[in-house]
GROMACS .gro file of C-alpha atoms in nm:
model
  218
    1ASN     CA    1 -10.196  -3.271  -5.297
    2ALA     CA    2  -9.928  -3.393  -5.387
    3PRO     CA    3  -9.936  -3.152  -5.770
    4ASP     CA    4 -10.063  -2.851  -5.574
    5VAL     CA    5  -9.757  -2.879  -5.327
    6ALA     CA    6  -9.586  -2.923  -5.625
    7LYS     CA    7  -9.664  -2.671  -5.815
    8SER     CA    8  -9.677  -2.445  -5.522
    9SER     CA    9  -9.283  -2.550  -5.450
   10THR     CA   10  -9.220  -2.445  -5.823
   11ARG     CA   11  -9.421  -2.059  -5.836
   12LEU     CA   12  -9.184  -2.030  -5.558
   13MET     CA   13  -8.845  -2.090  -5.689
   14GLN     CA   14  -8.907  -1.900  -5.992
   15LYS     CA   15  -9.030  -1.641  -5.794
   16ASN     CA   16  -8.674  -1.650  -5.575
   17LEU     CA   17  -8.461  -1.683  -5.916
   18ARG     CA   18  -8.669  -1.362  -6.036
   19HIS     CA   19  -8.586  -1.180  -5.729
   20SER     CA   20  -8.201  -1.291  -5.749
   21LEU     CA   21  -8.142  -1.226  -6.105
   22SER     CA   22  -8.288  -0.839  -6.049
   23GLN     CA   23  -8.002  -0.818  -5.749
   24GLY     CA   24  -7.734  -0.895  -6.039
   25ALA     CA   25  -7.660  -1.235  -6.255
   26GLU     CA   26  -7.345  -1.190  -6.165
   27SER     CA   27  -7.287  -1.014  -5.778
   28HIS     CA   28  -7.154  -1.334  -5.513
   29SER     CA   29  -7.451  -1.253  -5.322
   30ALA     CA   30  -7.758  -1.274  -5.532
   31LYS     CA   31  -7.873  -1.683  -5.480
   32THR     CA   32  -7.949  -1.780  -5.781
   33TRP     CA   33  -7.846  -2.118  -5.817
   34PRO     CA   34  -8.065  -2.374  -5.645
   35GLY     CA   35  -7.944  -2.546  -5.300
   36LEU     CA   36  -8.012  -2.908  -5.192
   37PRO     CA   37  -8.308  -2.863  -5.125
   38GLU     CA   38  -8.453  -2.740  -5.414
   39LEU     CA   39  -8.214  -2.978  -5.686
   40VAL     CA   40  -8.359  -3.242  -5.439
   41LEU     CA   41  -8.729  -3.119  -5.474
   42LEU     CA   42  -8.699  -3.099  -5.893
   43ARG     CA   43  -8.540  -3.491  -5.889
   44THR     CA   44  -8.838  -3.585  -5.675
   45ILE     CA   45  -9.059  -3.436  -5.894
   46GLY     CA   46  -8.926  -3.629  -6.192
   47ALA     CA   47  -8.911  -3.951  -6.021
   48LEU     CA   48  -9.352  -3.921  -5.921
   49TRP     CA   49  -9.509  -3.801  -6.252
   50SER     CA   50  -9.426  -3.883  -6.628
   51THR     CA   51  -9.110  -3.641  -6.804
   52SER     CA   52  -9.188  -3.793  -7.132
   53ASP     CA   53  -9.525  -3.627  -7.121
   54MET     CA   54  -9.538  -3.321  -7.414
   55ASN     CA   55  -9.759  -3.148  -7.132
   56HIS     CA   56  -9.786  -3.197  -6.793
   57ALA     CA   57  -9.955  -2.993  -6.527
   58VAL     CA   58  -9.652  -3.076  -6.278
   59VAL     CA   59  -9.346  -3.137  -6.490
   60SER     CA   60  -9.390  -2.921  -6.783
   61PRO     CA   61  -9.379  -2.591  -6.516
   62THR     CA   62  -9.093  -2.786  -6.419
   63ARG     CA   63  -8.876  -2.823  -6.691
   64LEU     CA   64  -8.926  -2.476  -6.769
   65LEU     CA   65  -8.775  -2.365  -6.428
   66ILE     CA   66  -8.425  -2.554  -6.485
   67GLY     CA   67  -8.424  -2.455  -6.844
   68SER     CA   68  -8.494  -2.068  -6.711
   69TYR     CA   69  -8.151  -2.207  -6.440
   70LEU     CA   70  -7.929  -2.300  -6.649
   71ALA     CA   71  -7.970  -2.010  -6.952
   72LEU     CA   72  -8.000  -1.740  -6.713
   73CYS     CA   73  -7.711  -1.812  -6.372
   74ARG     CA   74  -7.374  -1.682  -6.381
   75VAL     CA   75  -7.145  -1.923  -6.295
   76ARG     CA   76  -6.937  -1.738  -6.029
   77SER     CA   77  -6.792  -2.100  -5.862
   78ILE     CA   78  -6.768  -2.437  -5.854
   79GLN     CA   79  -7.067  -2.505  -5.609
   80ASP     CA   80  -7.253  -2.307  -5.914
   81ILE     CA   81  -7.141  -2.516  -6.164
   82ALA     CA   82  -7.214  -2.818  -5.901
   83SER     CA   83  -7.557  -2.743  -5.876
   84GLY     CA   84  -7.541  -2.627  -6.253
   85LEU     CA   85  -7.481  -3.006  -6.367
   86PHE     CA   86  -7.685  -3.158  -6.105
   87LEU     CA   87  -7.970  -2.975  -6.277
   88SER     CA   88  -7.829  -3.096  -6.634
   89THR     CA   89  -7.816  -3.505  -6.492
   90LEU     CA   90  -8.213  -3.393  -6.408
   91PHE     CA   91  -8.294  -3.272  -6.809
   92LEU     CA   92  -8.116  -3.578  -6.926
   93GLN     CA   93  -8.340  -3.812  -6.695
   94PHE     CA   94  -8.645  -3.611  -6.799
   95GLU     CA   95  -8.592  -3.656  -7.164
   96GLU     CA   96  -8.437  -4.033  -7.212
   97LEU     CA   97  -8.759  -4.089  -7.378
   98SER     CA   98  -8.884  -3.842  -7.510
   99LYS     CA   99  -8.549  -3.764  -7.654
  100ARG     CA  100  -8.614  -3.355  -7.653
  101PHE     CA  101  -8.406  -3.145  -7.732
  102VAL     CA  102  -8.262  -2.944  -7.465
  103PRO     CA  103  -8.005  -2.697  -7.534
  104GLU     CA  104  -7.895  -2.508  -7.216
  105ALA     CA  105  -7.871  -2.896  -7.079
  106VAL     CA  106  -7.555  -2.888  -7.349
  107SER     CA  107  -7.454  -2.597  -7.370
  108PHE     CA  108  -7.403  -2.501  -6.981
  109VAL     CA  109  -7.190  -2.897  -6.939
  110VAL     CA  110  -7.005  -2.781  -7.286
  111ASN     CA  111  -6.893  -2.432  -7.022
  112ALA     CA  112  -6.841  -2.679  -6.735
  113VAL     CA  113  -6.577  -2.822  -6.917
  114LEU     CA  114  -6.449  -2.525  -7.007
  115HIS     CA  115  -6.474  -2.384  -6.705
  116LEU     CA  116  -6.257  -2.692  -6.490
  117ALA     CA  117  -6.038  -2.871  -6.799
  118PRO     CA  118  -5.765  -2.772  -6.888
  119HIS     CA  119  -5.728  -2.651  -7.247
  120SER     CA  120  -5.624  -2.402  -7.558
  121TYR     CA  121  -5.919  -2.120  -7.604
  122GLU     CA  122  -5.839  -1.813  -7.401
  123ASP     CA  123  -6.201  -1.651  -7.432
  124GLY     CA  124  -6.548  -1.674  -7.565
  125ALA     CA  125  -6.460  -1.517  -7.949
  126SER     CA  126  -6.187  -1.773  -7.978
  127LEU     CA  127  -6.441  -2.107  -7.934
  128PRO     CA  128  -6.682  -2.304  -8.214
  129GLY     CA  129  -6.978  -2.268  -8.290
  130SER     CA  130  -7.249  -2.048  -8.089
  131PHE     CA  131  -7.267  -2.185  -7.800
  132PRO     CA  132  -7.333  -1.919  -7.469
  133THR     CA  133  -7.004  -1.844  -7.291
  134LEU     CA  134  -7.104  -1.537  -7.091
  135ASP     CA  135  -6.880  -1.675  -6.791
  136PHE     CA  136  -6.614  -1.780  -7.002
  137LYS     CA  137  -6.396  -1.475  -7.018
  138PRO     CA  138  -5.976  -1.386  -6.949
  139GLY     CA  139  -5.923  -1.420  -6.529
  140HIS     CA  140  -6.249  -1.569  -6.405
  141THR     CA  141  -6.280  -1.937  -6.566
  142SER     CA  142  -5.926  -1.977  -6.430
  143ALA     CA  143  -6.031  -1.920  -6.057
  144LEU     CA  144  -6.261  -2.245  -6.177
  145SER     CA  145  -6.030  -2.500  -6.317
  146LEU     CA  146  -5.808  -2.783  -6.228
  147ASP     CA  147  -5.490  -2.733  -6.060
  148THR     CA  148  -5.327  -2.955  -6.326
  149LYS     CA  149  -5.027  -3.066  -6.128
  150LYS     CA  150  -5.269  -3.242  -5.829
  151ALA     CA  151  -5.533  -3.282  -6.060
  152LYS     CA  152  -5.308  -3.562  -6.252
  153GLN     CA  153  -5.195  -3.753  -5.906
  154LEU     CA  154  -5.640  -3.827  -5.869
  155SER     CA  155  -5.897  -4.044  -5.984
  156ALA     CA  156  -6.204  -3.910  -6.052
  157ARG     CA  157  -6.545  -4.045  -5.855
  158PRO     CA  158  -6.949  -3.994  -5.832
  159PRO     CA  159  -6.918  -3.573  -5.683
  160ASP     CA  160  -7.018  -3.567  -5.331
  161PHE     CA  161  -7.318  -3.295  -5.429
  162THR     CA  162  -7.411  -3.256  -5.048
  163GLN     CA  163  -7.036  -3.169  -4.949
  164ILE     CA  164  -6.983  -2.914  -5.233
  165LEU     CA  165  -7.315  -2.732  -5.274
  166ALA     CA  166  -7.318  -2.662  -4.919
  167GLY     CA  167  -6.913  -2.483  -4.927
  168GLY     CA  168  -6.788  -2.755  -4.764
  169LEU     CA  169  -6.583  -2.888  -5.098
  170GLY     CA  170  -6.394  -2.705  -5.391
  171ASP     CA  171  -6.101  -2.842  -5.333
  172GLU     CA  172  -5.902  -3.018  -5.692
  173GLN     CA  173  -6.055  -3.366  -5.563
  174SER     CA  174  -6.441  -3.249  -5.645
  175LYS     CA  175  -6.307  -2.979  -6.023
  176VAL     CA  176  -6.174  -3.381  -6.106
  177ASN     CA  177  -6.517  -3.537  -6.020
  178LEU     CA  178  -6.751  -3.282  -6.164
  179LEU     CA  179  -6.524  -3.270  -6.482
  180ALA     CA  180  -6.548  -3.647  -6.508
  181LEU     CA  181  -6.912  -3.596  -6.495
  182ALA     CA  182  -6.965  -3.331  -6.764
  183LEU     CA  183  -6.758  -3.537  -7.020
  184ASP     CA  184  -6.999  -3.809  -6.907
  185LEU     CA  185  -7.332  -3.589  -6.979
  186LEU     CA  186  -7.150  -3.467  -7.280
  187GLY     CA  187  -7.127  -3.843  -7.413
  188ARG     CA  188  -7.536  -3.953  -7.255
  189PHE     CA  189  -7.660  -3.640  -7.428
  190ALA     CA  190  -7.500  -3.810  -7.752
  191GLU     CA  191  -7.660  -4.146  -7.725
  192ILE     CA  192  -8.000  -3.981  -7.718
  193TYR     CA  193  -7.972  -3.724  -7.960
  194LYS     CA  194  -7.770  -3.936  -8.204
  195ASP     CA  195  -8.097  -3.974  -8.438
  196LEU     CA  196  -8.181  -3.589  -8.502
  197ASP     CA  197  -8.113  -3.431  -8.824
  198ALA     CA  198  -7.896  -3.107  -8.666
  199PHE     CA  199  -7.662  -3.389  -8.448
  200VAL     CA  200  -7.341  -3.286  -8.693
  201GLU     CA  201  -7.448  -2.952  -8.685
  202LEU     CA  202  -7.511  -2.903  -8.257
  203TYR     CA  203  -7.195  -3.227  -8.177
  204GLU     CA  204  -6.977  -3.117  -8.429
  205PRO     CA  205  -6.812  -2.744  -8.229
  206VAL     CA  206  -6.840  -2.999  -7.902
  207SER     CA  207  -6.606  -3.248  -8.029
  208GLN     CA  208  -6.396  -2.949  -8.149
  209VAL     CA  209  -6.375  -2.757  -7.754
  210LEU     CA  210  -6.304  -3.207  -7.650
  211GLU     CA  211  -6.005  -3.214  -7.883
  212LYS     CA  212  -5.860  -2.840  -7.764
  213VAL     CA  213  -5.860  -3.032  -7.381
  214LYS     CA  214  -5.500  -3.114  -7.270
  215ALA     CA  215  -5.599  -3.464  -7.190
  216LYS     CA  216  -5.205  -3.552  -7.081
  217LYS     CA  217  -5.277  -3.243  -6.788
  218LEU     CA  218  -5.540  -3.497  -6.656
   0.00000   0.00000   0.00000
């Protein structure tokens, strides 16, 4: 039946993730992030079963799996950013009713902005707050960031995840679209978390990061 198939599939994805991480999270040969078929499955689970329950036989393991992807996988390419933003969007949909705080999703989206947008931060040590920034380092980030001269001529559209995840799109338009999605997600997460007691402490570093984004170059 459907619950057994879903649980079996997520167990297999968790096993594959462990195997890929054992090869080295930063290795380009390790298929750590989920591809389009896995992302569609995770989205289907969120559509079929209640995601607001505190404990659910299908959704709870799925939530842990998504959190594992966002916390443990390393960003090596635009495809990795796209997969992570898709997962962050799923988390937003999962928690919209329950408003459970998901630090892995907020942290990933902040990192996506740092990878893609022009800003004045040089390395993780210069960032405000305590976001994990293992992939934000000189040389690595510059390969993922926007070419501002090209980006300035472009308007943001919804990302074409099918094309990006297939490896067919890594151009400036795709980067602009992913950056726009990341900024939108930060606003939507703020909306559902604004009543948390620690909201100011959580979002003040996010605000400081966004203030350093060189918006005039976009």
